[in-house]
GROMACS .gro file of C-alpha atoms in nm:
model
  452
    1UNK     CA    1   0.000   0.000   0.000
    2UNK     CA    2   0.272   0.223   0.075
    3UNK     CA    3   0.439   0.141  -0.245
    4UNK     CA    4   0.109   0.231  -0.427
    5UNK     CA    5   0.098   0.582  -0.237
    6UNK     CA    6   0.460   0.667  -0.312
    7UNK     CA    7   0.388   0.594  -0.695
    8UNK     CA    8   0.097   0.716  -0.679
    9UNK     CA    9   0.238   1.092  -0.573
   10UNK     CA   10   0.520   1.061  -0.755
   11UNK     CA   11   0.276   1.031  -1.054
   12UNK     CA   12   0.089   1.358  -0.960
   13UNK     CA   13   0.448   1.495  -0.885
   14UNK     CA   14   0.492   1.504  -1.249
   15UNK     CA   15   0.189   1.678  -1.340
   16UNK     CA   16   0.126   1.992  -1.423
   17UNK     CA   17  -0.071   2.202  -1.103
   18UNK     CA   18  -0.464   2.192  -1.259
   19UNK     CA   19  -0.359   1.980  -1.590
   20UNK     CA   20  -0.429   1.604  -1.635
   21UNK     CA   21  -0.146   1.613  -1.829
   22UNK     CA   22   0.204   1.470  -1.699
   23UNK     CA   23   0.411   1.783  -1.756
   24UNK     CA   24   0.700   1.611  -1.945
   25UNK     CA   25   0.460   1.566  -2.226
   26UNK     CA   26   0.356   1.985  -2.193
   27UNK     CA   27   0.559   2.232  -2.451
   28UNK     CA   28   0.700   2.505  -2.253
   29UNK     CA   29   0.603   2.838  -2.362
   30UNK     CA   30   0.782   3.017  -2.622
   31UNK     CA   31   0.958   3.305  -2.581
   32UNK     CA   32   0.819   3.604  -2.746
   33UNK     CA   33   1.000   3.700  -3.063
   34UNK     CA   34   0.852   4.000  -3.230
   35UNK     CA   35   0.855   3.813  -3.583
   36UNK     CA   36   0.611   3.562  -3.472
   37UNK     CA   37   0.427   3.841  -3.309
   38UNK     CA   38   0.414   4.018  -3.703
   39UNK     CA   39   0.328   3.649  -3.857
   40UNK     CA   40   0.041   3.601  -3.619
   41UNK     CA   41  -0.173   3.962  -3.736
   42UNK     CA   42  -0.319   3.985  -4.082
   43UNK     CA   43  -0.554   4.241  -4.259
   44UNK     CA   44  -0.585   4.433  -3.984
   45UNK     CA   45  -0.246   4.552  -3.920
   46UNK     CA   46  -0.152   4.651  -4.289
   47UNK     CA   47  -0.508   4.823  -4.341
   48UNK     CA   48  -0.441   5.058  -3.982
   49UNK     CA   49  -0.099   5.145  -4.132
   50UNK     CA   50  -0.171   5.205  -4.442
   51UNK     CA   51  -0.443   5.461  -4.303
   52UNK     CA   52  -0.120   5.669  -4.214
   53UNK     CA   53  -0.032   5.716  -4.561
   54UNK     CA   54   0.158   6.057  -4.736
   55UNK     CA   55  -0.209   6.194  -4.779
   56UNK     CA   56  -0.314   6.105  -4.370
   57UNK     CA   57   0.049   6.262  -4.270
   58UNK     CA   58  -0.014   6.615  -4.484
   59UNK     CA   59  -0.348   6.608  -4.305
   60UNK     CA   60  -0.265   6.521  -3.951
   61UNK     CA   61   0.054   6.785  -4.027
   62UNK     CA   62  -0.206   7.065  -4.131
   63UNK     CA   63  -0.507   6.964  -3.820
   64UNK     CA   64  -0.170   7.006  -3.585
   65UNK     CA   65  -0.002   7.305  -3.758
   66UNK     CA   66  -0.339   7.488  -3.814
   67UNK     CA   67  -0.517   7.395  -3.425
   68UNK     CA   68  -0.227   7.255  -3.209
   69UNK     CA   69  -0.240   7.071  -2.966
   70UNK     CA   70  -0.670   7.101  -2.932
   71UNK     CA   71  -0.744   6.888  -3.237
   72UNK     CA   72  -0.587   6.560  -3.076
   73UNK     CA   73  -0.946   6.503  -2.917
   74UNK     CA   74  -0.998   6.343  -3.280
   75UNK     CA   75  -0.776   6.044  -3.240
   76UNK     CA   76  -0.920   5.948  -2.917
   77UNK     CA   77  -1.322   5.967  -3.085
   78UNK     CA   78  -1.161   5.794  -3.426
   79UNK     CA   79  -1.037   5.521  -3.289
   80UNK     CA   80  -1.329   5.295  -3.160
   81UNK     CA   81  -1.529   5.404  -3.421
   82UNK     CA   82  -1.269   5.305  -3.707
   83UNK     CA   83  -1.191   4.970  -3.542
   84UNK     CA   84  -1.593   4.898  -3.580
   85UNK     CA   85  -1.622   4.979  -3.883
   86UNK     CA   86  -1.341   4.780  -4.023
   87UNK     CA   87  -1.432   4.463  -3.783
   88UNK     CA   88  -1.758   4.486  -3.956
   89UNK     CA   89  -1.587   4.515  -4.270
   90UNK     CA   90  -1.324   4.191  -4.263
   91UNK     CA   91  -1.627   3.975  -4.135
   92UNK     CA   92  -1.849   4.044  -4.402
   93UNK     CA   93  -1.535   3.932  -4.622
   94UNK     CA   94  -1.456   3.627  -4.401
   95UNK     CA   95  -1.791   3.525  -4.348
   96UNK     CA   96  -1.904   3.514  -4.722
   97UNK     CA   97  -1.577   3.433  -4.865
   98UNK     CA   98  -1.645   3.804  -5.094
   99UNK     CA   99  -1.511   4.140  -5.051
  100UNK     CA  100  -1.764   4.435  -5.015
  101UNK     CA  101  -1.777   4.538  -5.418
  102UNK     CA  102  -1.803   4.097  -5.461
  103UNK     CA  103  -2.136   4.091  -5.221
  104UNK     CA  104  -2.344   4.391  -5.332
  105UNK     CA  105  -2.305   4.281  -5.715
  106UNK     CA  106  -2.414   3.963  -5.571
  107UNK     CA  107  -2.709   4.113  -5.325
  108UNK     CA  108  -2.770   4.508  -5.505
  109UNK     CA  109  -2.841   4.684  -5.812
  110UNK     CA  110  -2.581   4.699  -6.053
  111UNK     CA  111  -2.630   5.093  -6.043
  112UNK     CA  112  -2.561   5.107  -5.715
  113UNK     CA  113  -2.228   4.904  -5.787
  114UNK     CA  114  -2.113   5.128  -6.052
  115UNK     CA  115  -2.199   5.427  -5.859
  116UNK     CA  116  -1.983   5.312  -5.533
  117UNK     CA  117  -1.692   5.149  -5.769
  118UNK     CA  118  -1.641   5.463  -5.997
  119UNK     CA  119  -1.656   5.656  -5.747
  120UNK     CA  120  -1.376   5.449  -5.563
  121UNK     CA  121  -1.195   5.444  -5.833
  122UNK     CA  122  -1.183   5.822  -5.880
  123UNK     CA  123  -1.096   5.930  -5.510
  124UNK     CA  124  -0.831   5.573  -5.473
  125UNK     CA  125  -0.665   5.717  -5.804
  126UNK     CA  126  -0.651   6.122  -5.672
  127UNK     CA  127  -0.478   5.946  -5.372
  128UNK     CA  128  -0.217   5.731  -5.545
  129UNK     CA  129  -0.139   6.101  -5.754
  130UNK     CA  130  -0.110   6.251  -5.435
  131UNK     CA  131   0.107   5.999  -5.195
  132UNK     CA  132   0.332   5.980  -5.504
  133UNK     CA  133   0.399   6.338  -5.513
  134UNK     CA  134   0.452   6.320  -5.183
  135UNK     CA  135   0.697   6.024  -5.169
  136UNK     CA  136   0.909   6.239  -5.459
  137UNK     CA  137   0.894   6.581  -5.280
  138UNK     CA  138   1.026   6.358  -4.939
  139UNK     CA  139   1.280   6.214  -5.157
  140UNK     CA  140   1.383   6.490  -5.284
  141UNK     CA  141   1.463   6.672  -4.967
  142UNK     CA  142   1.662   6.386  -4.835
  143UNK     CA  143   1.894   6.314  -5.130
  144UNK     CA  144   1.813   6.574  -5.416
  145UNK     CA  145   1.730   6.500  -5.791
  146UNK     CA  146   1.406   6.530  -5.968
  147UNK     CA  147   1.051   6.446  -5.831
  148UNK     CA  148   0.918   6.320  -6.144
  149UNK     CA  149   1.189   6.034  -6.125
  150UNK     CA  150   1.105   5.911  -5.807
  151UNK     CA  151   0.710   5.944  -5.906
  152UNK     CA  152   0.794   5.719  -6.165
  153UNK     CA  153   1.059   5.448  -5.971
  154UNK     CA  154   0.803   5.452  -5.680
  155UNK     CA  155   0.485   5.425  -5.858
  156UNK     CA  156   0.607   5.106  -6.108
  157UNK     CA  157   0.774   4.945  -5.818
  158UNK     CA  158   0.468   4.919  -5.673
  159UNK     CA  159   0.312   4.791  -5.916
  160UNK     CA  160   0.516   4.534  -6.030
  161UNK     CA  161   0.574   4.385  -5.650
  162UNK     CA  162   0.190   4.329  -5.675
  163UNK     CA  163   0.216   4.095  -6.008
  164UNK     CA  164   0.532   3.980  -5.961
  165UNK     CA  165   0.638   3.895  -5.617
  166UNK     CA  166   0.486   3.596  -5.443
  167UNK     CA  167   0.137   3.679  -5.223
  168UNK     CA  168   0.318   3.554  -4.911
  169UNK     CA  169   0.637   3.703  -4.953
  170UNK     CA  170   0.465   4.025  -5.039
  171UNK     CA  171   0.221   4.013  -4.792
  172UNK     CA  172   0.520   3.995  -4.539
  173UNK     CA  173   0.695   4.271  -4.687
  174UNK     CA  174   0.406   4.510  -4.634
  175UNK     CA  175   0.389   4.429  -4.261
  176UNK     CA  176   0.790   4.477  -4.198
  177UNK     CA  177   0.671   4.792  -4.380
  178UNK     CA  178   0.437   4.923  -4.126
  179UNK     CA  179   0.733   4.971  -3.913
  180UNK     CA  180   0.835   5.273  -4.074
  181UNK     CA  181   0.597   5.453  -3.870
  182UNK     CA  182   0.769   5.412  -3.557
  183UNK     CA  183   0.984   5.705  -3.753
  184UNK     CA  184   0.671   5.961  -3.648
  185UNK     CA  185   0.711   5.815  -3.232
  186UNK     CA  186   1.100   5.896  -3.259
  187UNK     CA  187   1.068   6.240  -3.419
  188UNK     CA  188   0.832   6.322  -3.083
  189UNK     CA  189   1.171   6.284  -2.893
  190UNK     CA  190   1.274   6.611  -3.111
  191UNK     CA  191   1.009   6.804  -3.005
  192UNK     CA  192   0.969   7.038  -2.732
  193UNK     CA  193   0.626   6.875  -2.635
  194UNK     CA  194   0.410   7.079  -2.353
  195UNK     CA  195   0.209   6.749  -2.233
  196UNK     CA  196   0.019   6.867  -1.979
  197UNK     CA  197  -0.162   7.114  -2.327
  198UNK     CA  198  -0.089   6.767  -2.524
  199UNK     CA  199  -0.365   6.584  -2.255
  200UNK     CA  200  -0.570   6.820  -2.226
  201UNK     CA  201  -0.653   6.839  -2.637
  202UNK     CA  202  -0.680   6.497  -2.610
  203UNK     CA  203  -0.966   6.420  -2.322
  204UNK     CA  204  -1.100   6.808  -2.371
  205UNK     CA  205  -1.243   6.862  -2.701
  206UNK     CA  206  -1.226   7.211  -2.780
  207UNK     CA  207  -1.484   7.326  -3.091
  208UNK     CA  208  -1.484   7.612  -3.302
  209UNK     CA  209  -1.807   7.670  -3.537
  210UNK     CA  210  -1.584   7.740  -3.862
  211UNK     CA  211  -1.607   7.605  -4.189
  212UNK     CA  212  -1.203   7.532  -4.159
  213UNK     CA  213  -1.212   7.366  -3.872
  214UNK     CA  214  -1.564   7.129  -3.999
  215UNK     CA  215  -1.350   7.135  -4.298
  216UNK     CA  216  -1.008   6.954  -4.083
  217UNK     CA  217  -1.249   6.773  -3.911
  218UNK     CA  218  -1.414   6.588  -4.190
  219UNK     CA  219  -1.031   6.575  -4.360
  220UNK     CA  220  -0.980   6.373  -4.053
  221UNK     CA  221  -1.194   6.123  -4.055
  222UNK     CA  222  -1.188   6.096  -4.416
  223UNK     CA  223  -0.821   5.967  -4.358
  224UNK     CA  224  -0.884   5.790  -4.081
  225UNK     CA  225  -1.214   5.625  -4.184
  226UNK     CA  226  -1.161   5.584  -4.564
  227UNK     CA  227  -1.358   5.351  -4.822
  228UNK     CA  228  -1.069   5.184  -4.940
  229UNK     CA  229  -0.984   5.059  -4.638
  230UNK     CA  230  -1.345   4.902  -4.650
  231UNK     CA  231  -1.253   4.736  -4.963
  232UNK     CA  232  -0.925   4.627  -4.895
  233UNK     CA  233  -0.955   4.431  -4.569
  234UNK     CA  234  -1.280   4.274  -4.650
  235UNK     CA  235  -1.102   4.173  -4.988
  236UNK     CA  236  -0.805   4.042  -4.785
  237UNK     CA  237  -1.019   3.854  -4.562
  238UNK     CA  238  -1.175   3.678  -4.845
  239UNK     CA  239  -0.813   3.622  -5.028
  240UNK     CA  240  -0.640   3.445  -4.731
  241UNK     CA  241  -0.945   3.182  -4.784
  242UNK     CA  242  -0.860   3.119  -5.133
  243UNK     CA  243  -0.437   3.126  -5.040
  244UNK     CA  244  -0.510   2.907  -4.748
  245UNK     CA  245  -0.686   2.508  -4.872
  246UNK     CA  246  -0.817   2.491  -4.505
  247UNK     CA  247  -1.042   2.763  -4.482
  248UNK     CA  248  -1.387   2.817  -4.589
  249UNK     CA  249  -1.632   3.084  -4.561
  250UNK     CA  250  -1.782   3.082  -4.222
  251UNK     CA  251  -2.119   3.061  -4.365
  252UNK     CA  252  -2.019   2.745  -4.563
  253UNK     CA  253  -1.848   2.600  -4.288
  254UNK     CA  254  -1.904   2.720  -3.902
  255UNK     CA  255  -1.626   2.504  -3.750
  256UNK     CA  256  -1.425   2.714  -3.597
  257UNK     CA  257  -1.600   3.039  -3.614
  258UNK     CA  258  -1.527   3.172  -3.305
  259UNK     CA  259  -1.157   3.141  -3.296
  260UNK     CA  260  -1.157   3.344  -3.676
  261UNK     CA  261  -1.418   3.655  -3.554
  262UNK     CA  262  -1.171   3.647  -3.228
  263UNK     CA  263  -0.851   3.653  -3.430
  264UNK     CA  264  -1.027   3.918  -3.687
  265UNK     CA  265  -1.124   4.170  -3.361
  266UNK     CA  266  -0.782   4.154  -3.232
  267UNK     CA  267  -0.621   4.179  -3.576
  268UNK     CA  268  -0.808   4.500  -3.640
  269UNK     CA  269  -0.801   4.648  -3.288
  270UNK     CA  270  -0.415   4.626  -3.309
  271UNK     CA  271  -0.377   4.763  -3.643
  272UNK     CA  272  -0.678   5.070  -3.533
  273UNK     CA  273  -0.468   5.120  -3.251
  274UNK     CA  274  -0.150   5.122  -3.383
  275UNK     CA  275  -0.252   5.312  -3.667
  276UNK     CA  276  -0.381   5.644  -3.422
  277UNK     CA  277  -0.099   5.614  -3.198
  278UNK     CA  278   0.134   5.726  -3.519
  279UNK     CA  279  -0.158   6.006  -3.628
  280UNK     CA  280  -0.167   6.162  -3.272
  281UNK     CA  281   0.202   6.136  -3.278
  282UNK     CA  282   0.220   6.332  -3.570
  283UNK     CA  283  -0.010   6.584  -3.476
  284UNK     CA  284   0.156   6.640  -3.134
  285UNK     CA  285   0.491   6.655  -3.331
  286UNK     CA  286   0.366   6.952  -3.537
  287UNK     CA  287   0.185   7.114  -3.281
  288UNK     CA  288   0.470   7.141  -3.050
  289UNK     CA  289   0.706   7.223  -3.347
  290UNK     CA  290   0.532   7.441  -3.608
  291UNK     CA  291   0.272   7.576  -3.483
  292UNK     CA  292   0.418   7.707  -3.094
  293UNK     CA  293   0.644   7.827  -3.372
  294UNK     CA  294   0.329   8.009  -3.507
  295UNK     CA  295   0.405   7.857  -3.878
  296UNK     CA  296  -0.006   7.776  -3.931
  297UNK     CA  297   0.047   7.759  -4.330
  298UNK     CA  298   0.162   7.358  -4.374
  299UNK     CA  299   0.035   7.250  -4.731
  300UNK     CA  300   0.175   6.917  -4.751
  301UNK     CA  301   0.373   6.624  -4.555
  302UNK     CA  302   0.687   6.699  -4.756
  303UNK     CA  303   0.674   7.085  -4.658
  304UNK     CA  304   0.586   6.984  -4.291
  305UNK     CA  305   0.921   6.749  -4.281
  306UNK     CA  306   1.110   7.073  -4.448
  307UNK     CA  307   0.931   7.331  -4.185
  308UNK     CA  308   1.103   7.051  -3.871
  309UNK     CA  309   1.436   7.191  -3.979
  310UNK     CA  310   1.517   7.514  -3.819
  311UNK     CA  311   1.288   7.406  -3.517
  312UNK     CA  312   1.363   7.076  -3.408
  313UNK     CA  313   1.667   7.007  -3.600
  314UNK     CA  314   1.806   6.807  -3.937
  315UNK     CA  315   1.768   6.451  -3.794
  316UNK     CA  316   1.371   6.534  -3.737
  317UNK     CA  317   1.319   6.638  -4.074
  318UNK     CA  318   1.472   6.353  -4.229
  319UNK     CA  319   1.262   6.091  -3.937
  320UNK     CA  320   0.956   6.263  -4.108
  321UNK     CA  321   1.053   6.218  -4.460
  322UNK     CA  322   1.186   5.866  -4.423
  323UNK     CA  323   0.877   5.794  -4.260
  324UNK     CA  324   0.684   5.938  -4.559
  325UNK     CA  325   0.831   5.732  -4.842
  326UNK     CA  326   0.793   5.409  -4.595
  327UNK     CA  327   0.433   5.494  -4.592
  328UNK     CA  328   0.314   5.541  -4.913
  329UNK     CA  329   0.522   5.248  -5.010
  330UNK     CA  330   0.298   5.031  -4.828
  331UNK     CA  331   0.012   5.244  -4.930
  332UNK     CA  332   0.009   5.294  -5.266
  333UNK     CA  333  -0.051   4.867  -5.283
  334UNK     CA  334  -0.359   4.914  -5.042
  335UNK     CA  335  -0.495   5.210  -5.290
  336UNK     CA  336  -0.473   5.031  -5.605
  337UNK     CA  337  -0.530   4.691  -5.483
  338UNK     CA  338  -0.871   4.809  -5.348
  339UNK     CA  339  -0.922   4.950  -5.686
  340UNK     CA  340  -0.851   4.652  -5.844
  341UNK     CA  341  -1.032   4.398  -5.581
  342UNK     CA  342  -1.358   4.637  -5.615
  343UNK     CA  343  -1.357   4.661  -6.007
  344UNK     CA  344  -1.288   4.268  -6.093
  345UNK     CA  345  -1.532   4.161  -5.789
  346UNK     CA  346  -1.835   4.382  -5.925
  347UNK     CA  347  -1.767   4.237  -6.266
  348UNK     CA  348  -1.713   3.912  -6.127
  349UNK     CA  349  -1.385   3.849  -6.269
  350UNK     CA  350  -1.112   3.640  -6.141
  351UNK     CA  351  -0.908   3.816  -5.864
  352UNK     CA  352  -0.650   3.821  -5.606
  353UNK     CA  353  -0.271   3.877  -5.567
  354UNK     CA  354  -0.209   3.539  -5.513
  355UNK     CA  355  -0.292   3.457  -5.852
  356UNK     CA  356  -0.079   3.480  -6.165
  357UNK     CA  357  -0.091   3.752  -6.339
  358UNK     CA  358  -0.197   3.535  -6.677
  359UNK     CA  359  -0.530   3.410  -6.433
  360UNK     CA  360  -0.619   3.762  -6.351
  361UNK     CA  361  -0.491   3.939  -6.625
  362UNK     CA  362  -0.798   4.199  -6.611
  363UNK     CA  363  -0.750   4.238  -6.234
  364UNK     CA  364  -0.430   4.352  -6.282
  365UNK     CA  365  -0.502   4.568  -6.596
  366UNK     CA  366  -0.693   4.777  -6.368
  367UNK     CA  367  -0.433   4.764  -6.027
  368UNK     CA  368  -0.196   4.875  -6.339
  369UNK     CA  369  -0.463   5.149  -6.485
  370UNK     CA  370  -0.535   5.323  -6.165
  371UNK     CA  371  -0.187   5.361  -6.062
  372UNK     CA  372  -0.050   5.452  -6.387
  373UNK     CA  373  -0.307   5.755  -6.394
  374UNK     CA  374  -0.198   5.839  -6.031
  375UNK     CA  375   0.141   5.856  -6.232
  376UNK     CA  376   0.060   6.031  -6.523
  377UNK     CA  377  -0.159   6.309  -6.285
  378UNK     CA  378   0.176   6.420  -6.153
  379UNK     CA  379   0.308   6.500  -6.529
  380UNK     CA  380  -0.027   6.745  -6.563
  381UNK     CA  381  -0.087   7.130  -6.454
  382UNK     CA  382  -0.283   6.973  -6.201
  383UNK     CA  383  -0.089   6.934  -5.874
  384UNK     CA  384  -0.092   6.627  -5.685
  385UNK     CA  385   0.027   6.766  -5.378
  386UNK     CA  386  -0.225   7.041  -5.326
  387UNK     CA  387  -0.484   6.724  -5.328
  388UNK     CA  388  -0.367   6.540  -5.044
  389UNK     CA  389  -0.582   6.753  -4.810
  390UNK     CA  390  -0.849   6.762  -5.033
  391UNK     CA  391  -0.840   6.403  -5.117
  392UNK     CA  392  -0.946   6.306  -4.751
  393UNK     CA  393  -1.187   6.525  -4.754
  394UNK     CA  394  -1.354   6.347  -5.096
  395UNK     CA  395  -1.279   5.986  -4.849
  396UNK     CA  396  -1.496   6.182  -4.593
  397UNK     CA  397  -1.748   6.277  -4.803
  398UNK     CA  398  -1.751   5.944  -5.018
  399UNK     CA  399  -1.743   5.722  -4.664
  400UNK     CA  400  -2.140   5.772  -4.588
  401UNK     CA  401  -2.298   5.639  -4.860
  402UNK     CA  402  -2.043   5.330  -4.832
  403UNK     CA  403  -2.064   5.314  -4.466
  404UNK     CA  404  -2.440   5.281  -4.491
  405UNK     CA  405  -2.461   5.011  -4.740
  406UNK     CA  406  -2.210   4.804  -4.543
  407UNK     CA  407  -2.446   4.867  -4.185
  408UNK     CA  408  -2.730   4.749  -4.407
  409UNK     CA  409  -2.531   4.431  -4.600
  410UNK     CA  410  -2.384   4.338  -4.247
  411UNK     CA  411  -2.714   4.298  -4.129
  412UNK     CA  412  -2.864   4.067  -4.408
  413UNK     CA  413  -2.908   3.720  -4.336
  414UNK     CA  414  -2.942   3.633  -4.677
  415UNK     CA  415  -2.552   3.806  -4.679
  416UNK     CA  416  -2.454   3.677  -4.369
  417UNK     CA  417  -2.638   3.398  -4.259
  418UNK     CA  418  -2.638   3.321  -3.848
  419UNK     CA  419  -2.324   3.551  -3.865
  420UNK     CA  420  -2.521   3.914  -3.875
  421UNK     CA  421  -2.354   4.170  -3.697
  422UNK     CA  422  -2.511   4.231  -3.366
  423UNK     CA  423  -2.463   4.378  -3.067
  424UNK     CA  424  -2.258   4.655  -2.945
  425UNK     CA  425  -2.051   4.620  -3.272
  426UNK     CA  426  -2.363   4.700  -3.489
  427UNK     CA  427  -2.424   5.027  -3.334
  428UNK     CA  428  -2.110   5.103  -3.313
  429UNK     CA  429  -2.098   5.097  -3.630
  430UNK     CA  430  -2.404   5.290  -3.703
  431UNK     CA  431  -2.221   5.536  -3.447
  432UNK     CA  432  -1.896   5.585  -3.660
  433UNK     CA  433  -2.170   5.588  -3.951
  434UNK     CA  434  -2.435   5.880  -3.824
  435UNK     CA  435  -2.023   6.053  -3.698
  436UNK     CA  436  -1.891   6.068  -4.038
  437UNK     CA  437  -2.266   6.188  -4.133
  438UNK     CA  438  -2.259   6.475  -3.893
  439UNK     CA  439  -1.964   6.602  -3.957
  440UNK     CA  440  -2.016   6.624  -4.349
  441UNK     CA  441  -2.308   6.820  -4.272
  442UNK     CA  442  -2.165   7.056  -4.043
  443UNK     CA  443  -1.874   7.147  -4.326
  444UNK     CA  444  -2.160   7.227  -4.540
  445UNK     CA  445  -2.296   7.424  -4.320
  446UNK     CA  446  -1.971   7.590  -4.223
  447UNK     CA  447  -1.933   7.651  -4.579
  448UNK     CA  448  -2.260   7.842  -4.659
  449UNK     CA  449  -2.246   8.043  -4.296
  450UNK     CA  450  -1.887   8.157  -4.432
  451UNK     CA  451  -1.995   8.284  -4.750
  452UNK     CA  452  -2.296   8.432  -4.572
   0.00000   0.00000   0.00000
């Protein structure tokens, strides 16, 4: 008997405190190792940094130039409201195996589609003009030569990593890309930042009834909330089931559903988060910098990097226009793949990076088309870099009608089947709808009491 009891412990001694399991049989934990980290998020993290592109840096450089340190309150109402709406996004793409343009050709009018997708087109296009403008000007100021060169290496190097280099391998090359933001944390350490002002814009929103300031306002949310980032992670979502042999759409196959809407909230949460930590960074930056300075007349990112010079020194200015080129890198991609996702999905074509470019040769033909006229704008009269501000406002402006067909798609249960967004989530989305709503209106109204 006492045999049996001194086995019989030393049998629980090797088990694991609450685990039926003996613990020689139990991995240890890993170590963390910020690669794995990377590998693990998806969509989410390369759709919140590519929100921070050359066009979201000239207009977080302006808001903080223009309004200092009191237009931070945005970040903190933007970020929730973002995150929601792209959650609601990637599992309308995850659940239904479509991206957005894919399910309303599938569910809508095809007026409606044409309507949403030229319009897409036209404002994703403006932007690609505009963040390659940018990227030259930045380039420029760091190492001399001419813009139109660099508007031409950057834009056709983007393109041709999108046919030619291998979904995966690309795919990982865009996240090690998001990293280039951290340039916009480090150029804080540059600036003279008053953060006791800093908090209070933040947690104290401070309004002025202006049509500028509606006018920032809207520009901000149109970067921050933007339709292509509707189209790109729902399009993503919906292209990792055709990389990947195991998945299915949820509403084909429920198996596992709660581990994927998990893994899609946390995905998108991070990259939301991520993605306004970088914006309020920049808009402290400038605030502290340019505007204590009382230099209120920023136009674009590239001039804001120049402006960093005299105030907070050489190795600022060339933090923010390193940080520049490393964003529209990985945005330009995001731009004309949502193009390109949105245009072959309503037409039903064949699409997808991770196909050849001989199986989706009219997918491409548009990715191509919509960033060789953001090219070929930059060769005009017309001046891509006076659009960057305006081109989030046209995101702004362009993001209601979207927003609303999405609440109402996301809702469908002949679109989503026992997956309809519910909840909290729902009207949170409706929130950051009726948000982006409001503050269109009140720019029009700005407008007309200015002129009055």
């Amino acid at each position: 008997m006492a045999e049996h009891n001194k086995s019989n412990s030393k049998h629980h001694a090797n088990r694991l405190p609450g685990s039926d399991e003996p613990a020689a049989t139990v991995k240890p934990p890993r170590p963390f190792r910020f690669r794995d980290a990377l590998k693990a998020l998806g969509p989410g993290l390369i759709t919140g940094a590519s929100d921070d592109d050359p066009s979201g840096i000239g207009t977080y450089s302006q808001a903080g130039a223009q309004l200092g340190y009191g237009i931070g309150w945005t970040m903190l109402l933007t970020f929730p409201l973002m995150a929601a709406i792209q959650e609601i996004s990637a599992r309308v793409g995850r659940v239904t195996g479509h991206g957005l343009s894919g399910n309303v050709c599938r569910h809508y009018s095809s007026w409606l589609l044409h309507v949403v997708v030229t319009l897409l087109f036209i404002a994703n296009t403006i932007n690609i003009a505009a963040d390659l403008g940018a990227m030259a000007d930045a380039s420029k100021l760091l190492i001399g030569g001419h813009s139109i060169i660099y508007v031409l290496l950057f834009g056709v190097t983007s393109v041709a990593a999108q046919i030619f280099l291998d979904y995966q391998r690309y795919v990982s090359v865009l996240k090690w890309l998001t990293l280039s933001l951290f340039a916009y944390v480090a150029a804080l350490a540059f600036a003279k930042v008053s953060w006791g002002e800093a908090l209070a814009g933040i947690l104290f929103p401070r309004m002025t009834w202006s049509f500028d300031y509606f006018t920032t306002i809207v520009a901000i949310l149109g970067t921050t909330i933007s339709p292509y980032l509707f189209f790109w992670q729902a399009s993503q979502e919906a292209e990792d089931q055709r990389v990947d042999a195991t998945k299915r759409p949820l509403i084909e196959k429920h198996y596992g559903a709660r581990r994927e809407l998990s893994r899609i909230r946390a995905d998108t949460i991070i990259g939301m988060a991520f993605s306004n930590l970088i914006a309020l960074s920049i808009i402290v930056t400038v605030a502290a910098t340019l505007h204590a300075a009382g230099k209120t007349d920023i136009q674009t990112s590239a001039e804001a990097a120049e402006a960093l010079r005299p105030i907070a020194g050489a190795f600022a200015e060339v933090i923010f226009a390193l940080g520049i080129v490393g964003t529209g890198l990985l945005a330009i991609p995001v731009l004309a793949g949502a193009t390109a996702y949105a245009v072959g999905e309503g037409r039903r074509w064949p699409v997808g990076l991770a196909r050849k470019p001989k199986e989706a040769a009219a997918f491409y033909a548009v990715l191509a088309l919509s960033a060789g006229i953001g090219i070929a704008l930059n060769f005009t009269p017309i001046n891509p870099i006076s659009a960057l501000y305006w081109s989030a406002v046209i995101n702004g402006v362009l993001a209601v009608p979207v927003m609303v067909l999405l609440m109402f798609m996301a809702r469908r249960r002949d679109v989503m089947g026992r997956f309809v967004v519910g909840g909290p989530l729902y009207w949170l989305g409706w929130l950051s709808t009726a948000a982006m709503m409001l503050s269109v209106v009140a720019m029009g109204i700005g407008f007309f009491v200015g002129k009055s």
